[in-house]
PDB file of C-alpha atoms in Angstrom:
ATOM      1  CA  UNK A   1     129.996  88.147 101.157  1.00 48.00           C
ATOM      2  CA  UNK A   2     132.240  89.538 104.100  1.00 49.00           C
ATOM      3  CA  UNK A   3     135.607  90.323 102.986  1.00 55.00           C
ATOM      4  CA  UNK A   4     138.168  88.370 105.304  1.00 54.00           C
ATOM      5  CA  UNK A   5     140.756  91.206 104.941  1.00 49.00           C
ATOM      6  CA  UNK A   6     138.297  93.809 105.983  1.00 48.00           C
ATOM      7  CA  UNK A   7     137.339  91.683 109.056  1.00 50.00           C
ATOM      8  CA  UNK A   8     140.963  91.295 110.110  1.00 50.00           C
ATOM      9  CA  UNK A   9     141.511  95.020 109.744  1.00 46.00           C
ATOM     10  CA  UNK A  10     138.538  95.718 111.923  1.00 49.00           C
ATOM     11  CA  UNK A  11     139.796  93.247 114.613  1.00 59.00           C
ATOM     12  CA  UNK A  12     143.177  94.321 114.676  1.00 70.00           C
ATOM     13  CA  UNK A  13     144.158  97.634 113.238  1.00 68.00           C
ATOM     14  CA  UNK A  14     147.799  96.968 113.570  1.00 69.00           C
ATOM     15  CA  UNK A  15     147.662  94.305 110.993  1.00 74.00           C
ATOM     16  CA  UNK A  16     146.155  96.584 108.435  1.00 70.00           C
ATOM     17  CA  UNK A  17     149.387  98.912 108.687  1.00 74.00           C
ATOM     18  CA  UNK A  18     151.462  95.941 107.651  1.00 71.00           C
ATOM     19  CA  UNK A  19     149.255  94.668 105.031  1.00 71.00           C
ATOM     20  CA  UNK A  20     149.060  98.065 103.159  1.00 69.00           C
ATOM     21  CA  UNK A  21     152.970  97.510 102.650  1.00 66.00           C
ATOM     22  CA  UNK A  22     152.891  94.100 101.380  1.00 65.00           C
ATOM     23  CA  UNK A  23     153.510  90.553 102.390  1.00 67.00           C
ATOM     24  CA  UNK A  24     155.065  89.802 105.839  1.00 73.00           C
ATOM     25  CA  UNK A  25     158.858  89.629 105.527  1.00 78.00           C
ATOM     26  CA  UNK A  26     160.744  86.878 107.273  1.00 89.00           C
ATOM     27  CA  UNK A  27     163.294  88.840 109.419  1.00 95.00           C
ATOM     28  CA  UNK A  28     166.473  87.464 107.966  1.00 97.00           C
ATOM     29  CA  UNK A  29     168.511  90.462 108.630  1.00 98.00           C
ATOM     30  CA  UNK A  30     167.307  90.732 112.228  1.00 98.00           C
ATOM     31  CA  UNK A  31     168.163  87.248 112.551  1.00 98.00           C
ATOM     32  CA  UNK A  32     171.627  87.556 111.103  1.00 98.00           C
ATOM     33  CA  UNK A  33     172.433  90.630 113.508  1.00 98.00           C
ATOM     34  CA  UNK A  34     171.103  88.889 116.376  1.00 98.00           C
ATOM     35  CA  UNK A  35     173.246  85.751 115.816  1.00 98.00           C
ATOM     36  CA  UNK A  36     176.503  87.961 115.359  1.00 98.00           C
ATOM     37  CA  UNK A  37     175.599  90.110 118.453  1.00 98.00           C
ATOM     38  CA  UNK A  38     174.920  86.932 120.381  1.00 98.00           C
ATOM     39  CA  UNK A  39     178.216  85.254 119.356  1.00 98.00           C
ATOM     40  CA  UNK A  40     180.025  88.455 120.411  1.00 98.00           C
ATOM     41  CA  UNK A  41     178.350  88.303 123.981  1.00 98.00           C
ATOM     42  CA  UNK A  42     179.312  84.763 124.373  1.00 98.00           C
ATOM     43  CA  UNK A  43     182.940  85.474 123.154  1.00 98.00           C
ATOM     44  CA  UNK A  44     183.298  88.449 125.599  1.00 98.00           C
ATOM     45  CA  UNK A  45     182.128  86.288 128.426  1.00 97.00           C
ATOM     46  CA  UNK A  46     184.285  83.457 127.564  1.00 98.00           C
ATOM     47  CA  UNK A  47     187.580  85.360 126.895  1.00 98.00           C
ATOM     48  CA  UNK A  48     188.543  87.489 129.781  1.00 95.00           C
ATOM     49  CA  UNK A  49     189.767  91.045 128.724  1.00 96.00           C
ATOM     50  CA  UNK A  50     188.234  90.725 125.185  1.00 98.00           C
ATOM     51  CA  UNK A  51     185.681  93.611 125.710  1.00 98.00           C
ATOM     52  CA  UNK A  52     188.615  96.074 126.583  1.00 97.00           C
ATOM     53  CA  UNK A  53     189.909  95.446 123.129  1.00 97.00           C
ATOM     54  CA  UNK A  54     186.704  96.010 121.251  1.00 98.00           C
ATOM     55  CA  UNK A  55     184.704  98.508 123.049  1.00 98.00           C
ATOM     56  CA  UNK A  56     184.381 102.127 122.179  1.00 98.00           C
ATOM     57  CA  UNK A  57     187.163 103.840 123.847  1.00 98.00           C
ATOM     58  CA  UNK A  58     188.041 107.410 123.081  1.00 97.00           C
ATOM     59  CA  UNK A  59     191.672 107.349 124.096  1.00 97.00           C
ATOM     60  CA  UNK A  60     192.147 104.167 121.730  1.00 97.00           C
ATOM     61  CA  UNK A  61     190.177 105.810 118.991  1.00 98.00           C
ATOM     62  CA  UNK A  62     192.277 108.901 118.986  1.00 97.00           C
ATOM     63  CA  UNK A  63     195.421 106.547 118.805  1.00 97.00           C
ATOM     64  CA  UNK A  64     194.083 105.214 115.450  1.00 97.00           C
ATOM     65  CA  UNK A  65     191.738 102.303 116.492  1.00 98.00           C
ATOM     66  CA  UNK A  66     188.725 103.571 114.692  1.00 97.00           C
ATOM     67  CA  UNK A  67     187.288 100.111 114.301  1.00 97.00           C
ATOM     68  CA  UNK A  68     186.055 100.377 117.880  1.00 98.00           C
ATOM     69  CA  UNK A  69     183.264 102.457 116.723  1.00 97.00           C
ATOM     70  CA  UNK A  70     181.966  99.443 114.580  1.00 98.00           C
ATOM     71  CA  UNK A  71     182.740  96.609 117.132  1.00 98.00           C
ATOM     72  CA  UNK A  72     181.351  98.685 119.802  1.00 97.00           C
ATOM     73  CA  UNK A  73     177.938  97.980 118.127  1.00 98.00           C
ATOM     74  CA  UNK A  74     178.095  94.199 118.880  1.00 98.00           C
ATOM     75  CA  UNK A  75     179.735  93.729 122.138  1.00 98.00           C
ATOM     76  CA  UNK A  76     178.185  94.556 125.380  1.00 97.00           C
ATOM     77  CA  UNK A  77     179.081  96.622 128.411  1.00 96.00           C
ATOM     78  CA  UNK A  78     176.417  95.486 130.487  1.00 95.00           C
ATOM     79  CA  UNK A  79     177.570  91.877 130.944  1.00 95.00           C
ATOM     80  CA  UNK A  80     175.232  88.983 130.438  1.00 97.00           C
ATOM     81  CA  UNK A  81     172.005  90.511 131.941  1.00 97.00           C
ATOM     82  CA  UNK A  82     172.539  93.656 129.892  1.00 97.00           C
ATOM     83  CA  UNK A  83     173.560  91.710 126.835  1.00 98.00           C
ATOM     84  CA  UNK A  84     170.385  89.356 127.072  1.00 98.00           C
ATOM     85  CA  UNK A  85     168.094  92.374 127.409  1.00 98.00           C
ATOM     86  CA  UNK A  86     169.778  94.064 124.256  1.00 98.00           C
ATOM     87  CA  UNK A  87     169.257  90.938 122.221  1.00 98.00           C
ATOM     88  CA  UNK A  88     165.556  90.696 123.340  1.00 98.00           C
ATOM     89  CA  UNK A  89     164.826  94.339 122.376  1.00 98.00           C
ATOM     90  CA  UNK A  90     166.878  93.694 118.976  1.00 98.00           C
ATOM     91  CA  UNK A  91     164.567  90.646 118.400  1.00 97.00           C
ATOM     92  CA  UNK A  92     161.326  92.770 119.031  1.00 95.00           C
ATOM     93  CA  UNK A  93     162.026  95.781 117.097  1.00 96.00           C
ATOM     94  CA  UNK A  94     164.322  94.591 114.618  1.00 96.00           C
ATOM     95  CA  UNK A  95     161.627  92.195 113.444  1.00 94.00           C
ATOM     96  CA  UNK A  96     159.031  95.109 113.360  1.00 93.00           C
ATOM     97  CA  UNK A  97     161.390  97.375 111.690  1.00 95.00           C
ATOM     98  CA  UNK A  98     162.228  94.716 108.865  1.00 95.00           C
ATOM     99  CA  UNK A  99     158.726  93.883 108.375  1.00 92.00           C
ATOM    100  CA  UNK A 100     157.678  97.536 107.898  1.00 93.00           C
ATOM    101  CA  UNK A 101     160.668  99.185 106.337  1.00 94.00           C
ATOM    102  CA  UNK A 102     162.152  96.247 104.562  1.00 93.00           C
ATOM    103  CA  UNK A 103     165.590  95.000 104.986  1.00 95.00           C
ATOM    104  CA  UNK A 104     167.636  97.660 103.020  1.00 96.00           C
ATOM    105  CA  UNK A 105     165.922 100.445 105.020  1.00 97.00           C
ATOM    106  CA  UNK A 106     166.233  98.478 108.307  1.00 97.00           C
ATOM    107  CA  UNK A 107     169.899  98.059 107.691  1.00 98.00           C
ATOM    108  CA  UNK A 108     170.299 101.908 107.010  1.00 98.00           C
ATOM    109  CA  UNK A 109     168.358 102.571 110.207  1.00 98.00           C
ATOM    110  CA  UNK A 110     170.162 100.132 112.494  1.00 98.00           C
ATOM    111  CA  UNK A 111     173.739 100.670 111.705  1.00 98.00           C
ATOM    112  CA  UNK A 112     173.313 104.326 110.628  1.00 98.00           C
ATOM    113  CA  UNK A 113     171.836 105.368 113.983  1.00 98.00           C
ATOM    114  CA  UNK A 114     174.193 102.951 115.804  1.00 98.00           C
ATOM    115  CA  UNK A 115     177.287 104.478 114.202  1.00 98.00           C
ATOM    116  CA  UNK A 116     175.944 107.986 114.720  1.00 98.00           C
ATOM    117  CA  UNK A 117     175.419 107.160 118.333  1.00 98.00           C
ATOM    118  CA  UNK A 118     178.861 105.585 118.647  1.00 98.00           C
ATOM    119  CA  UNK A 119     180.508 108.673 117.168  1.00 98.00           C
ATOM    120  CA  UNK A 120     178.472 111.112 119.371  1.00 97.00           C
ATOM    121  CA  UNK A 121     179.259 109.171 122.419  1.00 97.00           C
ATOM    122  CA  UNK A 122     182.975 109.138 121.490  1.00 97.00           C
ATOM    123  CA  UNK A 123     183.131 112.877 120.782  1.00 96.00           C
ATOM    124  CA  UNK A 124     180.831 114.034 123.319  1.00 94.00           C
ATOM    125  CA  UNK A 125     178.683 111.813 125.819  1.00 93.00           C
ATOM    126  CA  UNK A 126     180.309 108.665 126.855  1.00 93.00           C
ATOM    127  CA  UNK A 127     183.845 108.040 125.371  1.00 96.00           C
ATOM    128  CA  UNK A 128     184.046 104.483 126.805  1.00 97.00           C
ATOM    129  CA  UNK A 129     181.284 101.842 126.215  1.00 97.00           C
ATOM    130  CA  UNK A 130     179.871  99.330 124.078  1.00 98.00           C
ATOM    131  CA  UNK A 131     176.304  97.735 123.094  1.00 97.00           C
ATOM    132  CA  UNK A 132     173.810  97.600 120.488  1.00 98.00           C
ATOM    133  CA  UNK A 133     171.117  99.649 122.459  1.00 98.00           C
ATOM    134  CA  UNK A 134     171.743 102.747 120.409  1.00 98.00           C
ATOM    135  CA  UNK A 135     171.124 100.765 117.284  1.00 98.00           C
ATOM    136  CA  UNK A 136     167.675  99.685 118.464  1.00 98.00           C
ATOM    137  CA  UNK A 137     166.996 103.122 119.845  1.00 98.00           C
ATOM    138  CA  UNK A 138     167.284 104.197 116.171  1.00 98.00           C
ATOM    139  CA  UNK A 139     164.650 101.798 115.174  1.00 98.00           C
ATOM    140  CA  UNK A 140     162.359 102.604 118.044  1.00 97.00           C
ATOM    141  CA  UNK A 141     162.448 106.306 116.677  1.00 98.00           C
ATOM    142  CA  UNK A 142     161.700 105.205 113.165  1.00 97.00           C
ATOM    143  CA  UNK A 143     158.751 102.976 114.168  1.00 96.00           C
ATOM    144  CA  UNK A 144     157.275 105.642 116.409  1.00 95.00           C
ATOM    145  CA  UNK A 145     157.198 107.930 113.056  1.00 96.00           C
ATOM    146  CA  UNK A 146     155.714 105.002 111.094  1.00 94.00           C
ATOM    147  CA  UNK A 147     152.957 104.539 113.754  1.00 93.00           C
ATOM    148  CA  UNK A 148     152.188 108.212 114.128  1.00 94.00           C
ATOM    149  CA  UNK A 149     151.859 108.467 110.192  1.00 93.00           C
ATOM    150  CA  UNK A 150     149.791 105.357 110.016  1.00 90.00           C
ATOM    151  CA  UNK A 151     146.320 106.814 109.850  1.00 89.00           C
ATOM    152  CA  UNK A 152     147.087 109.329 107.165  1.00 89.00           C
ATOM    153  CA  UNK A 153     149.342 106.991 105.077  1.00 88.00           C
ATOM    154  CA  UNK A 154     147.380 103.688 105.513  1.00 83.00           C
ATOM    155  CA  UNK A 155     143.622 104.910 106.223  1.00 82.00           C
ATOM    156  CA  UNK A 156     143.475 102.742 109.464  1.00 80.00           C
ATOM    157  CA  UNK A 157     142.001 103.935 112.657  1.00 82.00           C
ATOM    158  CA  UNK A 158     144.349 103.035 115.426  1.00 83.00           C
ATOM    159  CA  UNK A 159     143.089 103.368 119.031  1.00 85.00           C
ATOM    160  CA  UNK A 160     144.232 106.423 121.039  1.00 87.00           C
ATOM    161  CA  UNK A 161     146.517 104.707 123.333  1.00 86.00           C
ATOM    162  CA  UNK A 162     148.609 103.391 120.418  1.00 85.00           C
ATOM    163  CA  UNK A 163     149.920 106.910 119.990  1.00 91.00           C
ATOM    164  CA  UNK A 164     151.045 107.527 123.563  1.00 92.00           C
ATOM    165  CA  UNK A 165     154.304 106.002 123.505  1.00 90.00           C
ATOM    166  CA  UNK A 166     155.177 107.327 119.903  1.00 94.00           C
ATOM    167  CA  UNK A 167     154.429 110.903 121.028  1.00 96.00           C
ATOM    168  CA  UNK A 168     156.706 110.485 123.884  1.00 97.00           C
ATOM    169  CA  UNK A 169     159.582 109.281 121.887  1.00 97.00           C
ATOM    170  CA  UNK A 170     161.047 112.833 120.853  1.00 97.00           C
ATOM    171  CA  UNK A 171     160.715 114.597 124.183  1.00 98.00           C
ATOM    172  CA  UNK A 172     162.065 111.677 126.096  1.00 98.00           C
ATOM    173  CA  UNK A 173     165.046 111.490 123.696  1.00 98.00           C
ATOM    174  CA  UNK A 174     165.892 115.255 124.231  1.00 97.00           C
ATOM    175  CA  UNK A 175     165.700 114.838 128.068  1.00 98.00           C
ATOM    176  CA  UNK A 176     167.877 111.725 127.699  1.00 97.00           C
ATOM    177  CA  UNK A 177     170.547 113.776 125.679  1.00 96.00           C
ATOM    178  CA  UNK A 178     170.371 116.549 128.336  1.00 96.00           C
ATOM    179  CA  UNK A 179     171.118 114.172 131.109  1.00 95.00           C
ATOM    180  CA  UNK A 180     174.065 112.955 129.047  1.00 93.00           C
ATOM    181  CA  UNK A 181     173.013 109.460 128.101  1.00 96.00           C
ATOM    182  CA  UNK A 182     173.574 108.385 124.595  1.00 96.00           C
ATOM    183  CA  UNK A 183     170.494 106.797 123.316  1.00 98.00           C
ATOM    184  CA  UNK A 184     168.430 109.866 122.765  1.00 98.00           C
ATOM    185  CA  UNK A 185     170.313 111.198 119.698  1.00 98.00           C
ATOM    186  CA  UNK A 186     170.218 107.887 117.873  1.00 98.00           C
ATOM    187  CA  UNK A 187     166.395 107.849 118.586  1.00 98.00           C
ATOM    188  CA  UNK A 188     165.998 111.351 117.114  1.00 98.00           C
ATOM    189  CA  UNK A 189     168.072 110.442 114.055  1.00 98.00           C
ATOM    190  CA  UNK A 190     165.973 107.312 113.809  1.00 98.00           C
ATOM    191  CA  UNK A 191     162.724 109.567 113.576  1.00 98.00           C
ATOM    192  CA  UNK A 192     164.386 111.818 110.762  1.00 98.00           C
ATOM    193  CA  UNK A 193     165.470 108.773 108.814  1.00 98.00           C
ATOM    194  CA  UNK A 194     162.164 106.945 109.520  1.00 97.00           C
ATOM    195  CA  UNK A 195     160.250 109.812 108.044  1.00 97.00           C
ATOM    196  CA  UNK A 196     162.549 109.846 104.948  1.00 97.00           C
ATOM    197  CA  UNK A 197     162.342 106.306 104.499  1.00 96.00           C
ATOM    198  CA  UNK A 198     158.798 105.487 104.937  1.00 95.00           C
ATOM    199  CA  UNK A 199     157.853 102.646 102.373  1.00 89.00           C
ATOM    200  CA  UNK A 200     155.355 103.044  99.635  1.00 83.00           C
ATOM    201  CA  UNK A 201     151.796 102.385 100.487  1.00 79.00           C
ATOM    202  CA  UNK A 202     150.103  99.722  98.449  1.00 68.00           C
ATOM    203  CA  UNK A 203     147.099 100.759  96.291  1.00 57.00           C
TER     204      UNK A 203
END
């Protein structure tokens, strides 16, 4: 008799990677972060001047308003279009990361990389700004490592083209940092943390 699971692995090797971790997880954490970030976007659009009081601002942080490093991860400096784009990539990569790494690890990756990006932007790259894209950059770095390690860890054969983007994440993150953008460093941290937080493989 043909094994349905084997058939599914053969037809879609990406499914095998998630099946080797365990049952699919409902993206509760991703949904919660999405709702809070969306509410922050609506609030800043509805209340003129709100963004200036909550975004990352080097001068204000120097004056003691350290909490801007946290609120800067929820509000958006790209307006409506930038905010919607950031919410879409959060929904996509957050769901993937939560399903693969689990909620606790995804929490560490998302907010750890985001806070690191906010801090490095404050002290070096871009002292004024806001957005959750650096948080998502960390998730992308972690997922790149997970995909690159998938054949060895999960015993699945992925198509060659599946490795093109993951292989490019590290060099692109370095270039991104060299041109003074602030997404490269969180992505690199996400790769390091992702490697350290790779979940156990089911027998």
